[in-house]
Short mmCIF file of C-alpha atoms in Angstrom, two decimals:
data_model
loop_
_atom_site.label_atom_id
_atom_site.label_comp_id
_atom_site.label_asym_id
_atom_site.label_seq_id
_atom_site.Cartn_x
_atom_site.Cartn_y
_atom_site.Cartn_z
CA UNK A 839 -13.79 -30.65 -23.70
CA UNK A 840 -10.24 -30.70 -23.44
CA UNK A 841 -10.15 -26.66 -24.82
CA UNK A 842 -12.90 -25.99 -22.28
CA UNK A 843 -11.13 -27.51 -19.41
CA UNK A 844 -7.67 -25.70 -20.54
CA UNK A 845 -9.83 -22.44 -20.78
CA UNK A 846 -11.16 -22.94 -17.34
CA UNK A 847 -7.62 -24.06 -16.08
CA UNK A 848 -6.17 -20.79 -17.87
CA UNK A 849 -8.53 -18.14 -16.52
CA UNK A 850 -9.82 -19.61 -12.97
CA UNK A 851 -8.02 -22.79 -11.57
CA UNK A 852 -4.59 -23.34 -12.60
CA UNK A 853 -2.49 -23.82 -9.56
CA UNK A 854 0.56 -21.08 -8.94
CA UNK A 855 2.96 -20.49 -6.20
CA UNK A 856 1.40 -19.22 -3.36
CA UNK A 857 3.91 -16.59 -2.52
CA UNK A 858 2.16 -13.55 -3.94
CA UNK A 859 -1.23 -14.55 -2.80
CA UNK A 860 0.79 -14.32 0.90
CA UNK A 861 2.40 -11.37 0.12
CA UNK A 862 -1.28 -9.96 -0.27
CA UNK A 863 -2.40 -11.38 2.82
CA UNK A 864 0.48 -10.01 4.92
CA UNK A 865 0.08 -6.35 3.42
CA UNK A 866 -3.74 -6.28 3.63
CA UNK A 867 -4.24 -7.94 6.97
CA UNK A 868 -1.37 -5.43 8.65
CA UNK A 869 -3.56 -2.63 7.44
CA UNK A 870 -6.55 -4.27 8.75
CA UNK A 871 -5.29 -5.08 11.87
CA UNK A 872 -4.01 -1.15 12.37
CA UNK A 873 -7.74 -0.19 11.73
CA UNK A 874 -8.95 -2.65 14.09
CA UNK A 875 -6.45 -1.51 16.85
CA UNK A 876 -7.69 2.27 16.39
CA UNK A 877 -11.10 1.26 17.79
CA UNK A 878 -9.53 0.06 20.96
CA UNK A 879 -10.68 2.46 23.81
CA UNK A 880 -14.04 2.97 21.89
CA UNK A 881 -15.39 -0.46 21.46
CA UNK A 882 -17.98 -0.85 24.22
CA UNK A 883 -19.10 2.98 23.36
CA UNK A 884 -19.37 2.06 19.78
CA UNK A 885 -20.87 -1.79 19.74
CA UNK A 886 -22.19 -2.50 23.17
CA UNK A 887 -25.41 -1.19 25.19
CA UNK A 888 -23.26 1.57 26.42
CA UNK A 889 -23.74 3.14 22.79
CA UNK A 890 -26.66 5.67 22.90
CA UNK A 891 -28.51 3.85 19.85
CA UNK A 892 -28.67 0.24 21.39
CA UNK A 893 -30.66 -2.71 21.83
CA UNK A 894 -34.06 -2.91 19.89
CA UNK A 895 -33.50 0.72 18.59
CA UNK A 896 -30.39 0.06 17.05
CA UNK A 897 -31.89 -3.22 15.29
CA UNK A 898 -34.56 -0.87 14.07
CA UNK A 899 -32.13 1.80 12.80
CA UNK A 900 -30.11 -0.88 10.78
CA UNK A 901 -32.28 -3.55 9.95
CA UNK A 902 -30.54 -4.58 6.65
CA UNK A 903 -27.66 -5.54 8.53
CA UNK A 904 -26.08 -8.76 10.28
CA UNK A 905 -24.31 -8.32 13.36
CA UNK A 906 -23.23 -10.40 16.31
CA UNK A 907 -23.01 -7.14 18.68
CA UNK A 908 -27.05 -6.95 17.99
CA UNK A 909 -27.48 -10.08 20.26
CA UNK A 910 -24.43 -9.94 22.50
CA UNK A 911 -24.39 -6.09 23.74
CA UNK A 912 -23.02 -6.36 27.20
CA UNK A 913 -19.69 -4.15 27.09
CA UNK A 914 -17.59 -6.66 28.71
CA UNK A 915 -18.66 -9.45 26.19
CA UNK A 916 -18.51 -6.74 23.20
CA UNK A 917 -14.76 -5.69 24.53
CA UNK A 918 -13.95 -9.94 24.56
CA UNK A 919 -15.16 -10.40 21.58
CA UNK A 920 -13.22 -7.57 19.89
CA UNK A 921 -10.13 -8.86 21.85
CA UNK A 922 -10.45 -12.25 20.18
CA UNK A 923 -10.71 -10.19 16.85
CA UNK A 924 -7.51 -8.56 17.55
CA UNK A 925 -5.59 -12.09 18.08
CA UNK A 926 -7.63 -13.37 15.08
CA UNK A 927 -5.83 -10.90 13.12
CA UNK A 928 -2.41 -11.49 14.44
CA UNK A 929 -2.66 -15.22 13.76
CA UNK A 930 -4.18 -14.37 10.13
CA UNK A 931 -1.20 -12.03 9.75
CA UNK A 932 1.37 -14.65 10.54
CA UNK A 933 -0.56 -17.24 9.17
CA UNK A 934 -1.07 -19.78 11.88
CA UNK A 935 -4.63 -21.33 11.81
CA UNK A 936 -5.03 -19.03 8.91
CA UNK A 937 -8.32 -20.31 7.89
CA UNK A 938 -9.99 -20.36 11.14
CA UNK A 939 -8.56 -16.83 12.12
CA UNK A 940 -9.57 -15.29 8.64
CA UNK A 941 -13.11 -16.46 9.71
CA UNK A 942 -13.06 -15.12 13.25
CA UNK A 943 -11.60 -11.65 11.95
CA UNK A 944 -14.28 -11.47 9.37
CA UNK A 945 -17.26 -12.18 11.81
CA UNK A 946 -15.80 -9.41 14.01
CA UNK A 947 -15.37 -6.80 11.10
CA UNK A 948 -19.04 -7.75 9.83
CA UNK A 949 -20.28 -7.38 13.13
CA UNK A 950 -18.64 -4.01 13.81
CA UNK A 951 -19.71 -2.47 10.47
CA UNK A 952 -23.42 -4.17 10.64
CA UNK A 953 -24.03 -2.90 14.29
CA UNK A 954 -22.93 0.59 13.65
CA UNK A 955 -22.63 0.92 10.18
CA UNK A 956 -22.57 5.11 10.10
CA UNK A 957 -19.24 4.87 11.78
CA UNK A 958 -17.80 3.59 8.53
CA UNK A 959 -17.56 5.92 5.64
CA UNK A 960 -16.82 5.13 2.08
CA UNK A 961 -13.19 4.64 2.25
CA UNK A 962 -13.89 2.08 5.07
CA UNK A 963 -15.89 -0.37 2.59
CA UNK A 964 -12.65 -1.35 0.90
CA UNK A 965 -11.61 -3.07 4.39
CA UNK A 966 -14.95 -5.38 4.58
CA UNK A 967 -14.42 -6.12 1.16
CA UNK A 968 -10.89 -6.94 0.98
CA UNK A 969 -11.52 -8.79 4.42
CA UNK A 970 -14.22 -10.85 2.86
CA UNK A 971 -12.33 -11.77 -0.62
CA UNK A 972 -9.15 -12.62 1.33
CA UNK A 973 -11.07 -14.86 4.02
CA UNK A 974 -12.80 -16.97 1.02
CA UNK A 975 -9.29 -17.55 -0.44
CA UNK A 976 -6.40 -19.80 0.63
CA UNK A 977 -4.07 -17.25 2.05
CA UNK A 978 -2.35 -19.26 4.52
CA UNK A 979 -0.51 -21.70 2.06
CA UNK A 980 2.40 -19.33 1.29
CA UNK A 981 4.59 -16.85 3.52
CA UNK A 982 3.03 -18.31 6.47
CA UNK A 983 3.42 -20.41 9.66
CA UNK A 984 1.17 -22.85 8.61
CA UNK A 985 2.95 -23.13 5.31
CA UNK A 986 6.51 -23.59 7.28
CA UNK A 987 4.88 -26.27 9.44
CA UNK A 988 3.17 -28.24 6.57
CA UNK A 989 5.05 -27.00 3.49
CA UNK A 990 3.93 -24.65 0.74
CA UNK A 991 0.91 -25.66 -1.14
CA UNK A 992 -0.16 -23.82 -4.52
CA UNK A 993 -3.06 -21.95 -4.84
CA UNK A 994 -5.56 -21.49 -7.67
CA UNK A 995 -4.61 -18.51 -10.19
CA UNK A 996 -8.53 -17.21 -9.41
CA UNK A 997 -7.50 -15.72 -6.26
CA UNK A 998 -5.11 -12.88 -7.42
CA UNK A 999 -7.61 -12.51 -10.50
CA UNK A 1000 -10.41 -11.74 -8.14
CA UNK A 1001 -8.27 -9.06 -6.49
CA UNK A 1002 -7.54 -7.34 -9.70
CA UNK A 1003 -11.19 -7.50 -10.57
CA UNK A 1004 -12.14 -5.84 -7.30
CA UNK A 1005 -9.34 -3.24 -7.99
CA UNK A 1006 -10.38 -2.50 -11.75
CA UNK A 1007 -14.06 -2.51 -10.45
CA UNK A 1008 -13.36 0.18 -7.85
CA UNK A 1009 -11.67 2.39 -10.43
CA UNK A 1010 -13.57 2.31 -13.18
CA UNK A 1011 -17.01 2.43 -11.30
CA UNK A 1012 -15.92 5.68 -9.64
CA UNK A 1013 -14.46 6.80 -13.04
CA UNK A 1014 -18.03 6.46 -14.67
CA UNK A 1015 -19.61 8.26 -11.70
CA UNK A 1016 -17.37 11.25 -11.78
CA UNK A 1017 -20.03 13.12 -14.43
CA UNK A 1018 -20.07 16.58 -12.79
CA UNK A 1019 -18.94 19.81 -13.98
CA UNK A 1020 -15.83 19.77 -12.10
CA UNK A 1021 -14.28 16.71 -13.91
CA UNK A 1022 -15.73 17.44 -17.40
CA UNK A 1023 -16.16 20.84 -17.69
CA UNK A 1024 -13.90 23.22 -15.16
CA UNK A 1025 -11.41 20.11 -14.32
CA UNK A 1026 -11.22 21.88 -10.78
CA UNK A 1027 -12.15 18.32 -8.94
CA UNK A 1028 -8.72 18.11 -7.50
CA UNK A 1029 -8.60 21.62 -6.41
CA UNK A 1030 -12.13 21.16 -4.58
CA UNK A 1031 -10.82 18.07 -2.97
CA UNK A 1032 -7.72 19.41 -1.66
CA UNK A 1033 -9.19 22.46 -0.29
CA UNK A 1034 -11.89 20.60 1.75
CA UNK A 1035 -11.55 21.41 5.57
CA UNK A 1036 -13.29 18.39 6.50
CA UNK A 1037 -10.53 16.17 5.40
CA UNK A 1038 -7.57 18.55 4.11
CA UNK A 1039 -4.20 18.22 5.59
CA UNK A 1040 -2.88 21.69 4.51
CA UNK A 1041 -4.86 25.07 4.61
CA UNK A 1042 -3.16 26.07 1.22
CA UNK A 1043 -6.04 27.37 -0.81
CA UNK A 1044 -4.08 30.20 -2.63
CA UNK A 1045 -1.28 27.84 -3.03
CA UNK A 1046 -3.75 24.84 -4.74
CA UNK A 1047 -5.27 28.00 -6.84
CA UNK A 1048 -1.83 28.99 -8.09
CA UNK A 1049 -1.28 25.22 -9.37
CA UNK A 1050 -4.68 25.07 -10.69
CA UNK A 1051 -4.16 26.06 -14.68
CA UNK A 1052 -0.74 24.40 -14.94
CA UNK A 1053 -0.70 21.49 -12.62
CA UNK A 1054 -4.22 20.40 -11.06
CA UNK A 1055 -5.96 20.80 -14.19
CA UNK A 1056 -4.37 18.26 -16.26
CA UNK A 1057 -4.06 15.59 -13.38
CA UNK A 1058 -7.57 15.95 -12.83
CA UNK A 1059 -8.25 15.06 -16.74
CA UNK A 1060 -5.54 12.20 -16.22
CA UNK A 1061 -6.81 10.91 -12.93
CA UNK A 1062 -10.58 10.29 -14.51
CA UNK A 1063 -9.26 8.67 -17.59
CA UNK A 1064 -6.69 6.62 -15.83
CA UNK A 1065 -9.86 5.04 -13.42
CA UNK A 1066 -11.99 4.93 -16.10
CA UNK A 1067 -9.47 2.73 -18.03
CA UNK A 1068 -8.41 0.72 -15.34
CA UNK A 1069 -10.80 -2.07 -15.97
CA UNK A 1070 -9.73 -2.27 -19.62
CA UNK A 1071 -6.17 -2.57 -18.15
CA UNK A 1072 -7.23 -5.63 -15.58
CA UNK A 1073 -9.04 -7.54 -18.94
CA UNK A 1074 -5.75 -6.50 -20.95
CA UNK A 1075 -3.62 -7.99 -18.23
CA UNK A 1076 -5.72 -11.07 -17.34
CA UNK A 1077 -5.62 -11.62 -21.27
CA UNK A 1078 -1.57 -11.26 -21.59
CA UNK A 1079 -1.39 -13.89 -18.63
CA UNK A 1080 -3.93 -16.25 -20.34
CA UNK A 1081 -1.79 -16.32 -23.64
CA UNK A 1082 1.04 -16.75 -21.25
CA UNK A 1083 2.78 -13.31 -21.27
CA UNK A 1084 4.19 -13.28 -24.77
CA UNK A 1085 6.88 -10.55 -25.47
CA UNK A 1086 4.82 -8.82 -28.23
CA UNK A 1087 1.86 -7.99 -25.48
CA UNK A 1088 2.97 -4.80 -23.63
CA UNK A 1089 2.80 -5.15 -20.18
CA UNK A 1090 1.17 -2.21 -19.08
CA UNK A 1091 1.41 -2.89 -15.28
CA UNK A 1092 4.42 -0.31 -14.72
CA UNK A 1093 2.63 2.84 -16.05
CA UNK A 1094 -1.01 2.10 -14.88
CA UNK A 1095 0.11 1.04 -11.26
CA UNK A 1096 2.77 3.11 -11.26
CA UNK A 1097 0.50 6.41 -11.35
CA UNK A 1098 -1.95 4.65 -8.84
CA UNK A 1099 1.11 4.40 -6.57
CA UNK A 1100 2.01 8.29 -7.30
CA UNK A 1101 -1.78 9.24 -6.77
CA UNK A 1102 -2.46 7.33 -3.72
CA UNK A 1103 0.72 8.76 -1.92
CA UNK A 1104 -0.22 12.19 -2.97
CA UNK A 1105 -3.65 11.63 -1.46
CA UNK A 1106 -2.32 10.01 1.72
CA UNK A 1107 0.24 13.45 2.02
CA UNK A 1108 -2.60 16.05 1.71
CA UNK A 1109 -5.87 14.16 2.77
CA UNK A 1110 -7.46 12.26 5.41
CA UNK A 1111 -8.85 9.24 3.81
CA UNK A 1112 -8.88 6.82 6.88
CA UNK A 1113 -7.19 3.61 5.70
CA UNK A 1114 -7.96 3.70 1.91
CA UNK A 1115 -4.68 4.49 0.64
CA UNK A 1116 -2.53 1.85 2.04
CA UNK A 1117 -5.32 -0.83 1.72
CA UNK A 1118 -5.91 -0.21 -2.01
CA UNK A 1119 -2.00 0.12 -2.61
CA UNK A 1120 -1.68 -3.29 -0.72
CA UNK A 1121 -4.15 -4.82 -3.13
CA UNK A 1122 -1.96 -3.63 -5.91
CA UNK A 1123 0.47 -6.58 -4.75
CA UNK A 1124 -2.10 -9.16 -6.40
CA UNK A 1125 -0.64 -7.92 -9.87
CA UNK A 1126 3.01 -9.29 -9.06
CA UNK A 1127 3.51 -12.67 -10.22
CA UNK A 1128 4.26 -15.29 -7.86
CA UNK A 1129 8.13 -14.82 -9.32
CA UNK A 1130 8.24 -11.48 -9.17
CA UNK A 1131 6.97 -11.60 -5.23
CA UNK A 1132 9.39 -14.31 -4.77
CA UNK A 1133 12.21 -11.76 -5.87
CA UNK A 1134 10.38 -9.04 -3.92
CA UNK A 1135 10.38 -11.24 -0.46
CA UNK A 1136 13.96 -12.49 -1.11
CA UNK A 1137 15.24 -9.07 -1.73
CA UNK A 1138 13.55 -7.80 1.80
CA UNK A 1139 14.36 -10.47 3.65
CA UNK A 1140 18.05 -10.59 2.57
CA UNK A 1141 18.28 -7.17 3.60
CA UNK A 1142 17.02 -7.68 6.89
CA UNK A 1143 19.56 -10.47 7.09
CA UNK A 1144 22.49 -8.23 6.16
CA UNK A 1145 21.23 -5.69 8.83
CA UNK A 1146 20.97 -8.09 11.31
CA UNK A 1147 24.11 -9.49 10.73
CA UNK A 1148 26.05 -6.37 10.63
CA UNK B 858 -10.20 -33.62 -10.90
CA UNK B 859 -12.84 -34.56 -13.10
CA UNK B 860 -14.63 -31.71 -15.51
CA UNK B 861 -17.99 -31.33 -13.60
CA UNK B 862 -15.61 -31.35 -10.37
CA UNK B 863 -13.77 -28.18 -11.89
CA UNK B 864 -16.84 -26.47 -13.12
CA UNK B 865 -18.25 -26.68 -9.90
CA UNK B 866 -14.78 -25.32 -8.30
CA UNK B 867 -15.00 -22.74 -11.33
CA UNK B 868 -18.33 -21.23 -9.75
CA UNK B 869 -16.37 -20.11 -6.77
CA UNK B 870 -14.34 -17.11 -8.57
CA UNK B 871 -17.19 -16.92 -10.82
CA UNK B 872 -19.66 -15.82 -8.20
CA UNK B 873 -17.23 -13.67 -6.45
CA UNK B 874 -16.73 -11.75 -9.85
CA UNK B 875 -20.35 -11.43 -10.21
CA UNK B 876 -20.60 -10.32 -6.54
CA UNK B 877 -18.00 -7.76 -7.16
CA UNK B 878 -19.02 -6.37 -10.67
CA UNK B 879 -22.90 -6.81 -10.62
CA UNK B 880 -23.56 -3.68 -8.19
CA UNK B 881 -22.10 -1.54 -10.28
CA UNK B 882 -23.62 -2.11 -13.48
CA UNK B 883 -26.04 0.43 -14.49
CA UNK B 884 -29.80 -0.55 -13.72
CA UNK B 885 -30.90 1.23 -16.90
CA UNK B 886 -29.36 -1.76 -18.99
CA UNK B 887 -29.51 -4.72 -16.22
CA UNK B 888 -32.44 -4.06 -14.62
CA UNK B 889 -33.11 -5.19 -11.22
CA UNK B 890 -30.17 -7.57 -10.94
CA UNK B 891 -27.60 -5.03 -9.55
CA UNK B 892 -30.04 -3.60 -6.84
CA UNK B 893 -30.77 -7.42 -5.66
CA UNK B 894 -27.10 -8.37 -5.46
CA UNK B 895 -26.22 -5.03 -3.96
CA UNK B 896 -29.29 -5.62 -1.36
CA UNK B 897 -28.09 -9.06 -0.49
CA UNK B 898 -24.37 -8.12 0.06
CA UNK B 899 -25.74 -5.37 2.24
CA UNK B 900 -26.65 -7.94 4.80
CA UNK B 901 -23.35 -8.65 5.76
CA UNK B 902 -22.13 -5.24 5.28
CA UNK B 903 -20.30 -5.58 1.86
CA UNK B 904 -21.16 -2.45 -0.38
CA UNK B 905 -19.75 -1.90 -3.86
CA UNK B 906 -21.01 1.74 -4.47
CA UNK B 907 -17.67 3.39 -5.25
CA UNK B 908 -18.71 7.19 -5.50
CA UNK B 909 -15.53 8.60 -4.34
CA UNK B 910 -15.90 12.67 -5.39
CA UNK B 911 -18.71 11.72 -7.38
CA UNK B 912 -20.42 12.96 -9.26
CA UNK B 913 -18.19 15.91 -8.17
CA UNK B 914 -16.11 16.56 -4.99
CA UNK B 915 -18.03 18.60 -2.09
CA UNK B 916 -17.67 22.23 -3.07
CA UNK B 917 -19.20 23.09 0.01
CA UNK B 918 -18.52 21.95 3.89
CA UNK B 919 -21.61 21.57 6.39
CA UNK B 920 -21.50 21.22 10.00
CA UNK B 921 -24.35 20.53 12.52
CA UNK B 922 -25.03 23.12 15.50
CA UNK B 923 -27.16 21.63 18.11
CA UNK B 924 -28.89 24.08 20.54
CA UNK B 925 -30.89 22.14 23.75
CA UNK B 926 -33.49 23.73 25.47
CA UNK B 927 -34.46 22.71 28.89
CA UNK B 928 -37.84 22.44 30.77
CA UNK B 929 -36.63 25.22 32.82
CA UNK B 930 -36.83 27.45 29.64
CA UNK B 931 -32.79 27.53 29.64
CA UNK B 932 -30.64 26.66 26.55
CA UNK B 933 -27.03 25.47 25.79
CA UNK B 934 -25.35 24.84 22.52
CA UNK B 935 -24.13 21.06 22.50
CA UNK B 936 -20.81 19.66 21.88
CA UNK B 937 -21.34 19.19 18.44
CA UNK B 938 -21.24 23.09 17.65
CA UNK B 939 -17.40 23.05 18.32
CA UNK B 940 -17.19 21.88 14.82
CA UNK B 941 -18.80 25.20 13.65
CA UNK B 942 -16.36 27.01 15.58
CA UNK B 943 -13.36 25.15 14.82
CA UNK B 944 -13.75 22.73 11.63
CA UNK B 945 -12.53 25.06 9.11
CA UNK B 946 -8.95 24.45 9.28
CA UNK B 947 -7.11 21.14 8.90
CA UNK B 948 -7.87 17.61 9.46
CA UNK B 949 -5.42 14.89 10.80
CA UNK B 950 -6.40 11.30 11.58
CA UNK B 951 -5.73 11.73 15.26
CA UNK B 952 -8.28 14.39 15.51
CA UNK B 953 -11.07 12.28 14.04
CA UNK B 954 -13.53 9.63 15.80
CA UNK B 955 -15.74 7.40 14.22
CA UNK B 956 -18.57 9.72 15.43
CA UNK B 957 -17.72 12.37 12.90
CA UNK B 958 -18.66 9.83 10.31
CA UNK B 959 -22.12 9.42 11.61
CA UNK B 960 -22.33 13.41 11.98
CA UNK B 961 -21.20 13.50 8.34
CA UNK B 962 -24.15 11.05 7.31
CA UNK B 963 -26.68 12.98 9.62
CA UNK B 964 -26.08 15.98 7.45
CA UNK B 965 -26.98 14.73 4.43
CA UNK B 966 -30.36 15.87 2.71
CA UNK B 967 -31.10 18.64 4.56
CA UNK B 968 -34.17 19.37 2.30
CA UNK B 969 -35.75 15.89 2.88
CA UNK B 970 -36.09 13.27 5.57
CA UNK B 971 -32.89 11.73 6.60
CA UNK B 972 -33.14 8.65 8.88
CA UNK B 973 -29.30 8.72 10.16
CA UNK B 974 -30.08 12.41 11.23
CA UNK B 975 -33.09 11.09 13.19
CA UNK B 976 -31.39 8.34 14.86
CA UNK B 977 -28.30 10.84 15.62
CA UNK B 978 -30.36 13.45 17.56
CA UNK B 979 -32.21 10.43 19.21
CA UNK B 980 -28.93 9.14 20.12
CA UNK B 981 -27.94 13.06 21.38
CA UNK B 982 -30.85 12.75 23.86
CA UNK B 983 -29.60 9.84 25.31
CA UNK B 984 -26.08 11.07 25.66
CA UNK B 985 -27.47 14.34 27.18
CA UNK B 986 -29.84 12.60 29.58
CA UNK B 987 -26.54 11.03 31.02
CA UNK B 988 -25.52 14.29 32.08
CA UNK B 989 -28.61 14.86 34.33
CA UNK B 990 -29.96 17.15 32.12
CA UNK B 991 -32.45 15.88 29.54
CA UNK B 992 -33.43 18.47 26.77
CA UNK B 993 -37.13 19.32 26.13
CA UNK B 994 -36.13 19.70 22.43
CA UNK B 995 -32.84 20.20 20.39
CA UNK B 996 -32.88 22.43 17.50
CA UNK B 997 -30.33 21.70 14.69
CA UNK B 998 -29.16 24.02 12.47
CA UNK B 999 -26.81 23.46 9.63
CA UNK B 1000 -23.64 25.92 9.29
CA UNK B 1001 -22.27 25.80 5.42
CA UNK B 1002 -19.42 27.47 4.03
CA UNK B 1003 -18.82 27.03 0.21
CA UNK B 1004 -15.24 26.57 -1.43
CA UNK B 1005 -14.12 29.67 -3.28
CA UNK B 1006 -13.41 28.52 -7.16
CA UNK B 1007 -9.50 28.60 -7.58
CA UNK B 1008 -9.91 31.49 -10.17
CA UNK B 1009 -11.46 33.60 -7.67
CA UNK B 1010 -9.10 32.77 -4.93
CA UNK B 1011 -6.05 33.47 -7.38
CA UNK B 1012 -7.55 36.84 -7.56
CA UNK B 1013 -7.49 37.46 -3.85
CA UNK B 1014 -10.86 35.95 -2.68
CA UNK B 1015 -10.71 33.99 0.64
CA UNK B 1016 -10.70 30.24 0.28
CA UNK B 1017 -13.87 29.66 1.97
CA UNK B 1018 -17.19 31.64 1.87
CA UNK B 1019 -19.33 33.27 4.39
CA UNK B 1020 -21.06 30.87 6.93
CA UNK B 1021 -24.59 30.20 5.75
CA UNK B 1022 -26.90 29.26 8.60
CA UNK B 1023 -30.33 27.85 8.52
CA UNK B 1024 -32.82 25.72 10.30
CA UNK B 1025 -32.64 21.95 9.22
CA UNK B 1026 -34.86 20.14 12.14
CA UNK B 1027 -36.32 19.96 15.82
CA UNK B 1028 -35.99 16.68 17.81
CA UNK B 1029 -37.97 16.17 21.06
CA UNK B 1030 -36.59 14.14 23.88
CA UNK B 1031 -39.59 13.38 25.69
CA UNK B 1032 -41.34 11.58 22.71
CA UNK B 1033 -41.27 8.11 21.48
CA UNK B 1034 -38.87 6.41 20.84
CA UNK B 1035 -36.23 8.99 22.40
CA UNK B 1036 -38.14 8.59 25.65
CA UNK B 1037 -37.99 5.17 25.91
CA UNK B 1038 -34.50 4.91 24.60
CA UNK B 1039 -33.65 7.25 27.79
CA UNK B 1040 -35.67 5.19 30.30
CA UNK B 1041 -34.08 2.01 28.98
CA UNK B 1042 -30.91 3.57 29.08
CA UNK B 1043 -31.26 4.52 32.62
CA UNK B 1044 -32.49 1.01 33.57
CA UNK B 1045 -29.67 -0.70 32.15
CA UNK B 1046 -26.77 1.87 33.10
CA UNK B 1047 -27.87 3.75 36.33
CA UNK B 1048 -24.49 4.08 37.14
CA UNK B 1049 -24.04 6.61 33.99
CA UNK B 1050 -26.81 9.06 35.67
CA UNK B 1051 -26.32 11.54 38.35
CA UNK B 1052 -28.50 10.74 41.51
CA UNK B 1053 -30.82 13.90 40.72
CA UNK B 1054 -34.74 13.54 41.45
CA UNK B 1055 -35.24 16.36 38.69
CA UNK B 1056 -33.80 14.24 36.35
CA UNK B 1057 -36.91 11.69 36.14
CA UNK B 1058 -39.50 14.72 35.73
CA UNK B 1059 -37.88 15.28 32.22
CA UNK B 1060 -38.63 12.14 30.98
CA UNK B 1061 -42.21 11.88 32.21
CA UNK B 1062 -44.23 10.70 29.31
CA UNK B 1063 -47.12 13.21 30.24
CA UNK B 1064 -44.98 15.93 29.33
CA UNK B 1065 -46.17 17.09 25.54
CA UNK B 1066 -43.95 18.50 23.37
CA UNK B 1067 -44.33 22.15 22.07
CA UNK B 1068 -44.47 22.79 18.82
#
C-alpha cells in the first residue's frame, strides 16, 4: 500500500512549487488573448445572426458541437459575451479570480469554435486544447495576483506532466501520420511546405530547390524522426523525474526542445501558421522544473528592475 | 489524505491523459475506443487529430471560382474569384481572414459530397442576397496549380504548374434551404437589404431551378 501511495505521488500527486505552472499560464494565456483579440471587428459576422449561416441552419450544419452562440445570437449580445471573454482572459493572464476567469474564457472559446468550427484550422486546435487543459489546473497558485494576495500554494506534479503528454502526443501522432512519399521516399516534404502559396511568406522556389539536396532533404528526415521519437523523450523525461533526476540519467531536454525551438522559429519566419508556433513554444515551459522557472523569473524581473532603475 | 481519496484525485490526471492519447491510437488495435473518445471530445470542440503536413504536405493549391447567374440572364464573378487571380504569391497574417479557412475546407474532396462546401455555397446565396441581387445559381469551379518538384525547379522550371480549371458543383439559391435562409435573414435584418421590389421576386418559392 505504502509503495503504491509513493508511486502515485511521484507520478501524479506530489506537490511542487507553482512557479513553473504559473509561467506556462502567463505564456499560453498571453497567446490565447492575442488570438482572441484578432477576432475583434468580426465577432458578430462570425458568431451572431449577422453571419450568413445562422439560426437553425447553423445548428444543422454543426450538430455535434456545443456553443452558447447557438442560443444567444443577437449581434450585440454576442459582442457583449466576447467582451466578457476578453476581460476573463486578462484576469486569467494576471491571475486574479483565476479559476472563475479561466472557466469563462474557456466557455467563450468553446462557443466560438462550436458555433463556427470551419473558421478554425488545424493549428487552431491547439488553442482549444491548451485552454481546456489549463482551465482544469490550479494555474493561479503561482506568479499571480491571487498568489500575492493569499500566498503561493503548491500544485500537483500532474499539471506539468499532462502538458508534456499533450505535446508529446501532438508530435508523435503527426510523425506517424506522415506516411507519404515526400517524407519517406523523396524527402521533399519541407520543400513542398515552403513553396505553398496558401501560407508561404517568401516566393523563393528556386532558392529552396537549390537548398533541397544539402539542407532541406536532411532536415526533412531529422524532423520526421524527431517528431516520432518525441513521445519516447517525454516518457524518458518523466521516468527521470520520477527517479529523482539521478546524475547518470542524461537530461534530453536541451537537444530535444532546442531543436523544437529552432524548428518552430523557422516555421514562424517562413510560413503563416496562425498561432501554432508561439502556443507550442509556450507549452515547452512545462518542461522547466520549478527551480529553473524561479531562476528564469528572477533573471527577467531583475533585468526589468535594472532597466527601470537606470 | 487517505489512499482512497488520493486514488480518486489521481483519476483526474489519468482521465486527462486518456482523453489526450486515446483519440490518436490506431483503431485497428484499439477498436472503437479512439473514435468514441474523439466523438465525445468534439462536443466541446476539442480535436486531437494532429495530421499537420500528413500523410504528405500539399503538392498543389486549389482555389474556388464562383460564377453567379441571375434571373435576367446576366452573370458575375463573385468575390472568391480574387484568390484565383491573386492567390499565387505570398501570404501574411494580416491578409488572412478566418473565412479563408472555411473556403479551404469547402474545397476538400472535389470528387465527392462535402457538407462544408454545401453550407458555404448556401451562405454565399445569403451574402449575395444582401447586395440586392440574388443569384439563381452559383457555379463553382476549382482552379488548381501543382507545385513543381525541386529537381525540375532547379533545372529552370517555374515553381507552379499551369492552372487547371474544372467544374465542381452548381448551387441553386432559390431552392430549400438556401431560399428559407435568405427569407429568414431578410426578416431578421431588413436594414441589410436594399429596398428593391425586384429582390423579392428572386426568392419566389415558385421559381424552379434549372438543370
